[in-house]
PDB file of C-alpha atoms in Angstrom:
ATOM      1  CA  MET A  13     103.352 127.791  96.489  1.00 42.00           C
ATOM      2  CA  PRO A  14     106.931 128.163  96.658  1.00 42.00           C
ATOM      3  CA  ARG A  15     108.898 125.033  96.830  1.00 41.00           C
ATOM      4  CA  SER A  16     111.157 124.585  99.789  1.00 38.00           C
ATOM      5  CA  SER A  17     113.447 121.919  98.527  1.00 38.00           C
ATOM      6  CA  THR A  18     114.551 120.192  95.575  1.00 39.00           C
ATOM      7  CA  SER A  19     113.475 116.705  96.816  1.00 40.00           C
ATOM      8  CA  TYR A  20     109.669 116.140  95.665  1.00 40.00           C
ATOM      9  CA  ILE A  21     107.338 113.481  96.126  1.00 42.00           C
ATOM     10  CA  ALA A  22     104.391 113.008  94.215  1.00 48.00           C
ATOM     11  CA  ILE A  23     101.352 110.560  94.084  1.00 49.00           C
ATOM     12  CA  VAL A  24     100.952 109.111  90.514  1.00 50.00           C
ATOM     13  CA  ALA A  25      97.195 107.924  90.931  1.00 41.00           C
ATOM     14  CA  ALA A  26      95.271 105.440  88.843  1.00 35.00           C
ATOM     15  CA  TYR A  27      91.648 105.314  87.924  1.00 35.00           C
ATOM     16  CA  SER A  28      91.125 101.494  87.620  1.00 33.00           C
ATOM     17  CA  ALA A  29      93.014  98.703  88.953  1.00 32.00           C
ATOM     18  CA  ALA A  30      93.750  97.272  85.501  1.00 35.00           C
ATOM     19  CA  ALA A  31      97.371  97.126  84.740  1.00 38.00           C
ATOM     20  CA  SER A  32      99.073  95.328  81.728  1.00 37.00           C
ATOM     21  CA  MET A  33     102.899  94.304  81.682  1.00 37.00           C
ATOM     22  CA  HIS A  34     105.340  93.103  79.327  1.00 37.00           C
ATOM     23  CA  THR A  35     109.408  92.724  79.900  1.00 34.00           C
ATOM     24  CA  SER A  36     111.943  94.171  77.660  1.00 32.00           C
ATOM     25  CA  HIS A  37     114.899  91.934  76.918  1.00 30.00           C
ATOM     26  CA  ALA A  38     117.508  94.910  76.565  1.00 29.00           C
ATOM     27  CA  PHE A  39     119.632  95.212  79.518  1.00 28.00           C
ATOM     28  CA  VAL A  40     119.326  98.816  81.069  1.00 29.00           C
ATOM     29  CA  PRO A  41     121.852 100.005  83.636  1.00 28.00           C
ATOM     30  CA  SER A  42     120.211 100.016  87.099  1.00 29.00           C
ATOM     31  CA  ALA A  43     118.596 103.078  88.549  1.00 31.00           C
ATOM     32  CA  SER A  44     116.959 104.403  91.602  1.00 32.00           C
ATOM     33  CA  SER A  45     113.253 104.527  91.109  1.00 32.00           C
ATOM     34  CA  SER A  46     110.411 106.211  89.440  1.00 33.00           C
ATOM     35  CA  SER A  47     106.977 107.984  90.417  1.00 34.00           C
ATOM     36  CA  CYS A  48     105.903 111.699  90.904  1.00 37.00           C
ATOM     37  CA  VAL A  49     104.842 113.608  94.034  1.00 36.00           C
ATOM     38  CA  ARG A  50     106.167 116.272  96.244  1.00 35.00           C
ATOM     39  CA  GLN A  51     106.255 115.857  99.949  1.00 32.00           C
ATOM     40  CA  SER A  52     104.414 119.135 100.409  1.00 29.00           C
ATOM     41  CA  ALA A  53     102.332 118.920  97.333  1.00 32.00           C
ATOM     42  CA  GLN A  54     101.936 115.421  95.838  1.00 33.00           C
ATOM     43  CA  ALA A  55     101.576 115.222  92.146  1.00 34.00           C
ATOM     44  CA  SER A  56      98.150 114.035  90.863  1.00 33.00           C
ATOM     45  CA  PHE A  57      97.607 112.661  87.320  1.00 33.00           C
ATOM     46  CA  SER A  58      94.316 113.614  85.951  1.00 32.00           C
ATOM     47  CA  ILE A  59      92.146 110.926  84.575  1.00 30.00           C
ATOM     48  CA  ILE A  60      90.750 110.035  81.315  1.00 31.00           C
ATOM     49  CA  ASN A  61      88.050 107.879  82.152  1.00 34.00           C
ATOM     50  CA  THR A  62      87.409 104.601  80.494  1.00 31.00           C
ATOM     51  CA  ALA A  63      83.903 103.802  78.956  1.00 31.00           C
ATOM     52  CA  THR A  64      83.978 100.109  79.648  1.00 31.00           C
ATOM     53  CA  THR A  65      83.184  98.672  82.915  1.00 30.00           C
ATOM     54  CA  THR A  66      85.504  96.144  84.234  1.00 32.00           C
ATOM     55  CA  THR A  67      86.253  94.450  87.398  1.00 31.00           C
ATOM     56  CA  SER A  68      89.950  94.511  88.417  1.00 33.00           C
ATOM     57  CA  THR A  69      92.003  92.708  85.899  1.00 34.00           C
ATOM     58  CA  THR A  70      95.701  92.121  85.522  1.00 34.00           C
ATOM     59  CA  SER A  71      96.853  91.147  82.135  1.00 36.00           C
ATOM     60  CA  LEU A  72     100.371  90.036  81.440  1.00 38.00           C
ATOM     61  CA  PHE A  73     102.123  89.748  78.308  1.00 38.00           C
ATOM     62  CA  MET A  74     105.435  88.028  77.815  1.00 36.00           C
ATOM     63  CA  SER A  75     107.761  87.198  74.933  1.00 37.00           C
ATOM     64  CA  SER A  76     107.924  83.691  73.583  1.00 40.00           C
ATOM     65  CA  THR A  77     111.951  83.747  73.624  1.00 42.00           C
ATOM     66  CA  PRO A  78     113.934  81.549  76.085  1.00 47.00           C
ATOM     67  CA  ALA A  79     114.073  82.564  79.685  1.00 46.00           C
ATOM     68  CA  THR A  80     116.196  85.680  80.054  1.00 50.00           C
ATOM     69  CA  THR A  81     116.609  88.326  82.666  1.00 54.00           C
ATOM     70  CA  THR A  82     116.397  92.079  82.430  1.00 60.00           C
ATOM     71  CA  ASN A  83     116.206  95.165  84.613  1.00 83.00           C
ATOM     72  CA  THR A  84     113.877  96.996  82.491  1.00 86.00           C
ATOM     73  CA  LEU A  85     110.127  96.784  82.777  1.00 88.00           C
ATOM     74  CA  THR A  86     107.242  98.419  80.459  1.00 90.00           C
ATOM     75  CA  LEU A  87     103.779  98.781  81.987  1.00 91.00           C
ATOM     76  CA  GLN A  88     100.529  99.868  80.573  1.00 88.00           C
ATOM     77  CA  LEU A  89      98.872 101.637  83.394  1.00 90.00           C
ATOM     78  CA  GLU A  90      95.565 103.330  84.119  1.00 87.00           C
ATOM     79  CA  LYS A  91      95.472 106.678  85.905  1.00 85.00           C
ATOM     80  CA  PRO A  92      95.846 107.205  88.825  1.00 83.00           C
ATOM     81  CA  LEU A  93      99.072 105.226  88.961  1.00 88.00           C
ATOM     82  CA  GLY A  94      99.534 105.133  92.667  1.00 86.00           C
ATOM     83  CA  LEU A  95     103.162 105.975  92.683  1.00 91.00           C
ATOM     84  CA  ILE A  96     105.305 108.281  95.084  1.00 90.00           C
ATOM     85  CA  LEU A  97     108.119 109.760  93.427  1.00 91.00           C
ATOM     86  CA  GLU A  98     110.841 111.728  94.015  1.00 91.00           C
ATOM     87  CA  GLU A  99     113.836 113.329  92.292  1.00 92.00           C
ATOM     88  CA  SER A 100     116.511 110.688  91.306  1.00 91.00           C
ATOM     89  CA  ASP A 101     119.247 112.684  92.553  1.00 91.00           C
ATOM     90  CA  SER A 102     118.603 116.068  94.203  1.00 85.00           C
ATOM     91  CA  THR A 103     122.189 117.065  93.779  1.00 90.00           C
ATOM     92  CA  ILE A 104     122.115 116.763  89.944  1.00 91.00           C
ATOM     93  CA  PRO A 105     119.663 118.880  87.968  1.00 90.00           C
ATOM     94  CA  ASN A 106     117.582 117.079  85.386  1.00 93.00           C
ATOM     95  CA  SER A 107     118.211 113.614  86.841  1.00 93.00           C
ATOM     96  CA  GLY A 108     114.787 112.252  86.174  1.00 94.00           C
ATOM     97  CA  VAL A 109     112.545 110.734  88.969  1.00 95.00           C
ATOM     98  CA  ILE A 110     112.372 107.318  90.850  1.00 95.00           C
ATOM     99  CA  VAL A 111     109.760 105.382  92.574  1.00 94.00           C
ATOM    100  CA  THR A 112     109.990 105.447  96.367  1.00 92.00           C
ATOM    101  CA  GLN A 113     106.551 103.787  97.231  1.00 90.00           C
ATOM    102  CA  VAL A 114     103.606 102.046  95.284  1.00 91.00           C
ATOM    103  CA  ASN A 115     100.471 102.803  97.117  1.00 86.00           C
ATOM    104  CA  GLU A 116      97.336 100.744  97.203  1.00 79.00           C
ATOM    105  CA  GLY A 117      94.476 101.721  95.159  1.00 73.00           C
ATOM    106  CA  GLY A 118      96.422 102.714  92.050  1.00 80.00           C
ATOM    107  CA  SER A 119      97.054 100.686  88.943  1.00 85.00           C
ATOM    108  CA  ALA A 120     100.762 100.008  89.536  1.00 88.00           C
ATOM    109  CA  PHE A 121      99.825  98.348  92.894  1.00 87.00           C
ATOM    110  CA  ALA A 122      97.513  95.782  91.080  1.00 84.00           C
ATOM    111  CA  SER A 123     100.562  94.844  88.724  1.00 84.00           C
ATOM    112  CA  PRO A 124     102.408  91.646  89.494  1.00 85.00           C
ATOM    113  CA  SER A 125     105.406  93.625  89.300  1.00 85.00           C
ATOM    114  CA  ALA A 126     104.667  96.054  92.009  1.00 89.00           C
ATOM    115  CA  ASP A 127     107.222  94.699  94.411  1.00 90.00           C
ATOM    116  CA  LYS A 128     110.129  95.259  92.013  1.00 90.00           C
ATOM    117  CA  LEU A 129     109.184  99.039  91.518  1.00 93.00           C
ATOM    118  CA  SER A 130     110.963 100.401  94.565  1.00 91.00           C
ATOM    119  CA  ASN A 131     113.539 102.681  93.806  1.00 93.00           C
ATOM    120  CA  ALA A 132     112.990 101.911  90.029  1.00 94.00           C
ATOM    121  CA  LYS A 133     113.732 105.019  87.659  1.00 95.00           C
ATOM    122  CA  ILE A 134     111.034 105.955  85.097  1.00 96.00           C
ATOM    123  CA  THR A 135     112.953 106.265  81.725  1.00 96.00           C
ATOM    124  CA  LYS A 136     110.276 106.638  79.271  1.00 95.00           C
ATOM    125  CA  VAL A 137     106.358 107.736  79.280  1.00 95.00           C
ATOM    126  CA  MET A 138     104.660 106.862  76.004  1.00 92.00           C
ATOM    127  CA  GLU A 139     107.959 106.744  74.063  1.00 91.00           C
ATOM    128  CA  THR A 140     109.192 110.047  75.626  1.00 94.00           C
ATOM    129  CA  ASP A 141     112.509 109.794  77.142  1.00 96.00           C
ATOM    130  CA  VAL A 142     112.234 111.320  80.537  1.00 96.00           C
ATOM    131  CA  SER A 143     115.371 109.829  82.272  1.00 95.00           C
ATOM    132  CA  ALA A 144     117.128 113.211  81.891  1.00 95.00           C
ATOM    133  CA  MET A 145     114.305 115.682  82.500  1.00 95.00           C
ATOM    134  CA  SER A 146     113.428 117.809  85.689  1.00 93.00           C
ATOM    135  CA  PHE A 147     110.937 116.584  88.101  1.00 92.00           C
ATOM    136  CA  ASP A 148     108.514 119.065  86.860  1.00 91.00           C
ATOM    137  CA  ASP A 149     109.074 118.249  83.233  1.00 93.00           C
ATOM    138  CA  VAL A 150     108.514 114.507  83.985  1.00 94.00           C
ATOM    139  CA  MET A 151     105.301 115.440  85.789  1.00 91.00           C
ATOM    140  CA  ASP A 152     104.003 117.465  82.953  1.00 91.00           C
ATOM    141  CA  VAL A 153     104.725 114.446  80.637  1.00 93.00           C
ATOM    142  CA  ILE A 154     102.910 112.182  82.713  1.00 92.00           C
ATOM    143  CA  VAL A 155      99.891 114.492  83.373  1.00 89.00           C
ATOM    144  CA  GLY A 156      99.539 115.146  79.674  1.00 88.00           C
ATOM    145  CA  ALA A 157      99.569 111.643  78.611  1.00 89.00           C
ATOM    146  CA  PRO A 158      96.179 109.711  77.948  1.00 87.00           C
ATOM    147  CA  SER A 159      94.974 106.948  80.192  1.00 85.00           C
ATOM    148  CA  PRO A 160      96.180 104.281  79.785  1.00 86.00           C
ATOM    149  CA  LEU A 161      99.731 105.140  79.416  1.00 90.00           C
ATOM    150  CA  GLU A 162     102.921 103.201  79.026  1.00 92.00           C
ATOM    151  CA  VAL A 163     105.726 103.763  81.243  1.00 94.00           C
ATOM    152  CA  GLU A 164     109.276 102.353  81.255  1.00 94.00           C
ATOM    153  CA  PHE A 165     111.152 101.557  84.461  1.00 94.00           C
ATOM    154  CA  ALA A 166     114.785 100.896  84.802  1.00 93.00           C
ATOM    155  CA  LEU A 167     114.801  98.772  87.955  1.00 91.00           C
ATOM    156  CA  ALA A 168     117.158  99.097  90.992  1.00 90.00           C
ATOM    157  CA  ALA A 169     120.350  97.239  91.221  1.00 87.00           C
ATOM    158  CA  GLY A 170     119.854  93.565  91.923  1.00 83.00           C
ATOM    159  CA  VAL A 171     116.127  93.685  90.871  1.00 83.00           C
ATOM    160  CA  VAL A 172     115.589  91.628  87.599  1.00 74.00           C
ATOM    161  CA  VAL A 173     112.630  90.157  85.867  1.00 70.00           C
ATOM    162  CA  GLU A 174     112.839  86.751  84.525  1.00 59.00           C
ATOM    163  CA  SER A 175     110.670  86.306  81.630  1.00 50.00           C
ATOM    164  CA  ALA A 176     110.275  82.781  82.083  1.00 40.00           C
ATOM    165  CA  ASP A 177     108.577  83.394  85.504  1.00 39.00           C
ATOM    166  CA  VAL A 178     105.861  85.617  83.846  1.00 40.00           C
ATOM    167  CA  VAL A 179     102.619  83.604  84.001  1.00 36.00           C
ATOM    168  CA  ALA A 180      99.402  84.863  82.007  1.00 34.00           C
ATOM    169  CA  GLY A 181      97.096  86.356  84.607  1.00 37.00           C
ATOM    170  CA  GLU A 182      93.448  85.675  84.858  1.00 37.00           C
ATOM    171  CA  GLU A 183      91.407  88.229  82.939  1.00 41.00           C
ATOM    172  CA  GLU A 184      87.691  88.912  83.507  1.00 40.00           C
ATOM    173  CA  THR A 185      85.165  89.708  80.849  1.00 38.00           C
ATOM    174  CA  GLU A 186      84.617  93.455  80.044  1.00 42.00           C
ATOM    175  CA  ALA A 187      81.055  94.473  79.968  1.00 42.00           C
ATOM    176  CA  ALA A 188      80.501  95.876  76.635  1.00 42.00           C
ATOM    177  CA  VAL A 189      79.139  99.519  76.968  1.00 45.00           C
ATOM    178  CA  VAL A 190      78.112 101.754  74.131  1.00 50.00           C
ATOM    179  CA  VAL A 191      79.337 105.297  74.756  1.00 53.00           C
ATOM    180  CA  GLU A 192      80.051 108.239  72.490  1.00 61.00           C
ATOM    181  CA  GLU A 193      83.736 108.812  72.127  1.00 76.00           C
ATOM    182  CA  TYR A 194      85.673 112.178  71.834  1.00 85.00           C
ATOM    183  CA  GLU A 195      88.978 112.189  70.008  1.00 86.00           C
ATOM    184  CA  ILE A 196      91.928 113.871  71.812  1.00 86.00           C
ATOM    185  CA  GLY A 197      91.920 117.500  70.761  1.00 89.00           C
ATOM    186  CA  THR A 198      88.276 117.571  69.913  1.00 91.00           C
ATOM    187  CA  THR A 199      86.675 121.083  71.294  1.00 94.00           C
ATOM    188  CA  VAL A 200      83.953 120.637  73.742  1.00 94.00           C
ATOM    189  CA  THR A 201      81.938 122.924  75.950  1.00 95.00           C
ATOM    190  CA  ILE A 202      82.552 123.434  79.577  1.00 96.00           C
ATOM    191  CA  GLN A 203      79.827 125.384  81.546  1.00 96.00           C
ATOM    192  CA  VAL A 204      81.141 127.026  84.467  1.00 96.00           C
ATOM    193  CA  GLU A 205      78.959 128.359  87.197  1.00 95.00           C
ATOM    194  CA  GLN A 206      80.287 130.348  90.190  1.00 94.00           C
ATOM    195  CA  PRO A 207      78.573 131.957  93.344  1.00 91.00           C
ATOM    196  CA  ASP A 208      77.743 135.470  92.948  1.00 87.00           C
ATOM    197  CA  LYS A 209      79.297 135.498  89.397  1.00 90.00           C
ATOM    198  CA  PRO A 210      77.753 135.299  85.916  1.00 91.00           C
ATOM    199  CA  SER A 211      78.080 131.746  84.448  1.00 93.00           C
ATOM    200  CA  ILE A 212      80.952 131.358  81.924  1.00 95.00           C
ATOM    201  CA  THR A 213      81.060 129.146  78.757  1.00 95.00           C
ATOM    202  CA  LEU A 214      84.474 127.889  78.141  1.00 93.00           C
ATOM    203  CA  GLU A 215      85.729 125.878  75.138  1.00 94.00           C
ATOM    204  CA  GLY A 216      87.829 122.982  76.278  1.00 93.00           C
ATOM    205  CA  LYS A 217      89.884 120.356  74.428  1.00 92.00           C
ATOM    206  CA  VAL A 218      89.583 116.791  75.267  1.00 90.00           C
ATOM    207  CA  GLY A 219      92.830 115.376  76.745  1.00 89.00           C
ATOM    208  CA  ASP A 220      93.411 118.847  78.594  1.00 91.00           C
ATOM    209  CA  ASN A 221      93.508 118.895  82.354  1.00 92.00           C
ATOM    210  CA  LEU A 222      90.285 120.504  83.843  1.00 95.00           C
ATOM    211  CA  ARG A 223      92.092 122.317  86.466  1.00 94.00           C
ATOM    212  CA  LYS A 224      94.652 124.013  84.221  1.00 94.00           C
ATOM    213  CA  THR A 225      91.514 124.810  81.663  1.00 95.00           C
ATOM    214  CA  LEU A 226      89.585 126.613  84.596  1.00 95.00           C
ATOM    215  CA  LEU A 227      92.831 128.533  85.811  1.00 95.00           C
ATOM    216  CA  ALA A 228      93.553 129.707  82.328  1.00 95.00           C
ATOM    217  CA  ASN A 229      90.630 131.831  82.506  1.00 94.00           C
ATOM    218  CA  LYS A 230      91.015 134.786  84.546  1.00 93.00           C
ATOM    219  CA  ASP A 231      87.373 135.176  85.319  1.00 93.00           C
ATOM    220  CA  ILE A 232      87.147 131.873  86.936  1.00 94.00           C
ATOM    221  CA  GLU A 233      87.960 131.647  90.710  1.00 93.00           C
ATOM    222  CA  LEU A 234      88.830 128.062  91.228  1.00 95.00           C
ATOM    223  CA  TYR A 235      90.327 128.778  94.667  1.00 94.00           C
ATOM    224  CA  ARG A 236      87.846 130.779  96.510  1.00 91.00           C
ATOM    225  CA  GLY A 237      89.119 132.473  99.799  1.00 91.00           C
ATOM    226  CA  LEU A 238      92.450 132.943 101.196  1.00 93.00           C
ATOM    227  CA  LYS A 239      92.915 129.577 102.611  1.00 93.00           C
ATOM    228  CA  LYS A 240      92.432 127.923  99.323  1.00 93.00           C
ATOM    229  CA  LYS A 241      94.578 130.533  97.476  1.00 92.00           C
ATOM    230  CA  LEU A 242      97.552 130.021  99.973  1.00 93.00           C
ATOM    231  CA  GLY A 243      97.093 126.565 100.951  1.00 92.00           C
ATOM    232  CA  ASN A 244      96.504 124.679  97.661  1.00 92.00           C
ATOM    233  CA  CYS A 245      99.091 121.909  96.777  1.00 91.00           C
ATOM    234  CA  GLY A 246      99.321 123.244  93.252  1.00 90.00           C
ATOM    235  CA  GLY A 247      97.503 120.552  91.283  1.00 88.00           C
ATOM    236  CA  GLY A 248      98.947 117.558  93.418  1.00 84.00           C
ATOM    237  CA  GLY A 249      95.715 115.862  94.500  1.00 86.00           C
ATOM    238  CA  GLN A 250      96.303 116.364  98.226  1.00 87.00           C
ATOM    239  CA  CYS A 251      94.449 119.355  99.319  1.00 91.00           C
ATOM    240  CA  GLY A 252      91.280 119.108  97.841  1.00 91.00           C
ATOM    241  CA  PHE A 253      90.900 122.800  97.265  1.00 93.00           C
ATOM    242  CA  CYS A 254      90.178 122.405  93.602  1.00 94.00           C
ATOM    243  CA  ALA A 255      86.930 120.326  94.097  1.00 94.00           C
ATOM    244  CA  VAL A 256      84.050 121.415  91.889  1.00 95.00           C
ATOM    245  CA  GLU A 257      80.519 120.245  91.779  1.00 93.00           C
ATOM    246  CA  PHE A 258      80.315 118.544  88.699  1.00 91.00           C
ATOM    247  CA  LYS A 259      77.749 117.267  85.977  1.00 92.00           C
ATOM    248  CA  ASP A 260      78.400 115.265  82.879  1.00 91.00           C
ATOM    249  CA  ASP A 261      76.840 116.917  79.990  1.00 90.00           C
ATOM    250  CA  SER A 262      77.334 113.989  77.449  1.00 86.00           C
ATOM    251  CA  GLU A 263      74.485 111.841  76.634  1.00 83.00           C
ATOM    252  CA  SER A 264      76.129 108.431  77.406  1.00 79.00           C
ATOM    253  CA  GLY A 265      78.205 109.573  80.636  1.00 85.00           C
ATOM    254  CA  VAL A 266      81.374 109.699  78.869  1.00 85.00           C
ATOM    255  CA  TRP A 267      83.037 110.889  82.156  1.00 88.00           C
ATOM    256  CA  GLY A 268      82.425 107.817  84.028  1.00 84.00           C
ATOM    257  CA  GLU A 269      82.376 107.528  87.869  1.00 86.00           C
ATOM    258  CA  ARG A 270      84.879 109.418  89.738  1.00 86.00           C
ATOM    259  CA  SER A 271      87.833 107.584  91.139  1.00 84.00           C
ATOM    260  CA  GLU A 272      88.193 105.828  94.279  1.00 83.00           C
ATOM    261  CA  TYR A 273      91.137 108.126  95.099  1.00 84.00           C
ATOM    262  CA  GLU A 274      88.946 111.164  94.680  1.00 87.00           C
ATOM    263  CA  ASP A 275      86.406 109.505  97.324  1.00 87.00           C
ATOM    264  CA  THR A 276      89.194 109.663  99.976  1.00 86.00           C
ATOM    265  CA  ARG A 277      90.117 113.207  99.294  1.00 86.00           C
ATOM    266  CA  ILE A 278      86.615 114.567  99.114  1.00 88.00           C
ATOM    267  CA  GLY A 279      84.899 112.114 101.408  1.00 82.00           C
ATOM    268  CA  LYS A 280      81.300 110.545 100.928  1.00 77.00           C
ATOM    269  CA  LYS A 281      79.284 112.886 103.233  1.00 78.00           C
ATOM    270  CA  ALA A 282      75.751 114.023 101.977  1.00 79.00           C
ATOM    271  CA  GLY A 283      75.927 116.643  99.250  1.00 83.00           C
ATOM    272  CA  THR A 284      79.315 115.709  97.921  1.00 87.00           C
ATOM    273  CA  GLU A 285      78.471 112.727  95.735  1.00 86.00           C
ATOM    274  CA  GLY A 286      78.715 114.838  92.529  1.00 89.00           C
ATOM    275  CA  HIS A 287      81.961 116.574  93.246  1.00 93.00           C
ATOM    276  CA  ARG A 288      85.316 115.914  91.426  1.00 92.00           C
ATOM    277  CA  LEU A 289      89.052 117.168  91.883  1.00 93.00           C
ATOM    278  CA  ALA A 290      89.520 119.399  88.955  1.00 93.00           C
ATOM    279  CA  CYS A 291      93.417 118.513  89.123  1.00 92.00           C
ATOM    280  CA  MET A 292      92.625 114.670  88.739  1.00 89.00           C
ATOM    281  CA  ASN A 293      90.481 115.083  85.725  1.00 90.00           C
ATOM    282  CA  ASN A 294      91.292 115.483  82.069  1.00 90.00           C
ATOM    283  CA  ILE A 295      88.600 116.570  79.826  1.00 92.00           C
ATOM    284  CA  VAL A 296      86.816 113.746  78.082  1.00 89.00           C
ATOM    285  CA  GLY A 297      83.599 115.488  77.002  1.00 91.00           C
ATOM    286  CA  PRO A 298      81.195 118.406  77.660  1.00 94.00           C
ATOM    287  CA  ALA A 299      80.363 119.093  81.147  1.00 94.00           C
ATOM    288  CA  THR A 300      79.052 121.709  83.634  1.00 95.00           C
ATOM    289  CA  VAL A 301      81.104 122.470  86.732  1.00 96.00           C
ATOM    290  CA  LYS A 302      80.417 124.848  89.689  1.00 94.00           C
ATOM    291  CA  THR A 303      83.073 126.222  91.854  1.00 94.00           C
ATOM    292  CA  LEU A 304      82.885 125.901  95.519  1.00 90.00           C
TER     293      LEU A 304
END
């Protein structure tokens, strides 16, 4: 849908509550804040599901150097991140994005530094400098990154992290689960079933977004009906119109369970247990999807 303004807000969702953090000791000029979602169409970050089962863990890593302060934070976060983002400066093109809110349920919320992220600017995503990118370009980098991803924040003026105050958090034991793994870029089969149309077999690549993969094939009607075509959020994880009936075709269930955030958007009424939001899932293995 056409964008009505240059100020965007986007939810950076997170699949698990695990978040690990370390502090950087190089001083970085203060900035506003970082995260991505439009007011009209929040940006959702597709999920590469983790193969291990874990209870919520928060692991902190700190330098053994003497106590110092810094206004740069680097967090390793699972998707969805749970961040609300907007343009850093709507009057300046390519000014990056800032965090306006940290939502409960995302991995950023579980981080001990969650209260420091308000008005922080995202400066790097997986070593890619995004500080001078447009909102859309930053979103593309985040969506295309694997999960977990490393995000660097320049904190707002007056907000600092004291390394001496960082205390190792309690970690819970992960249950070892043997699963088949597919490397990023591996070609897998996606079987697509559609009402009143022949089934289509696609070749998808591990790491690619499921929604984008489906939309790239002109014979697949992901958004059925005028309401979905005109009212969809463009992949922001807000409208729920890209929901598909989903079946994991891997032998060991590499896709894992759907996220809690998807539960809130899809609902838990009978018949929707196997539904997924295509926009919030990156391809991790073979699957069968049925458009609704």
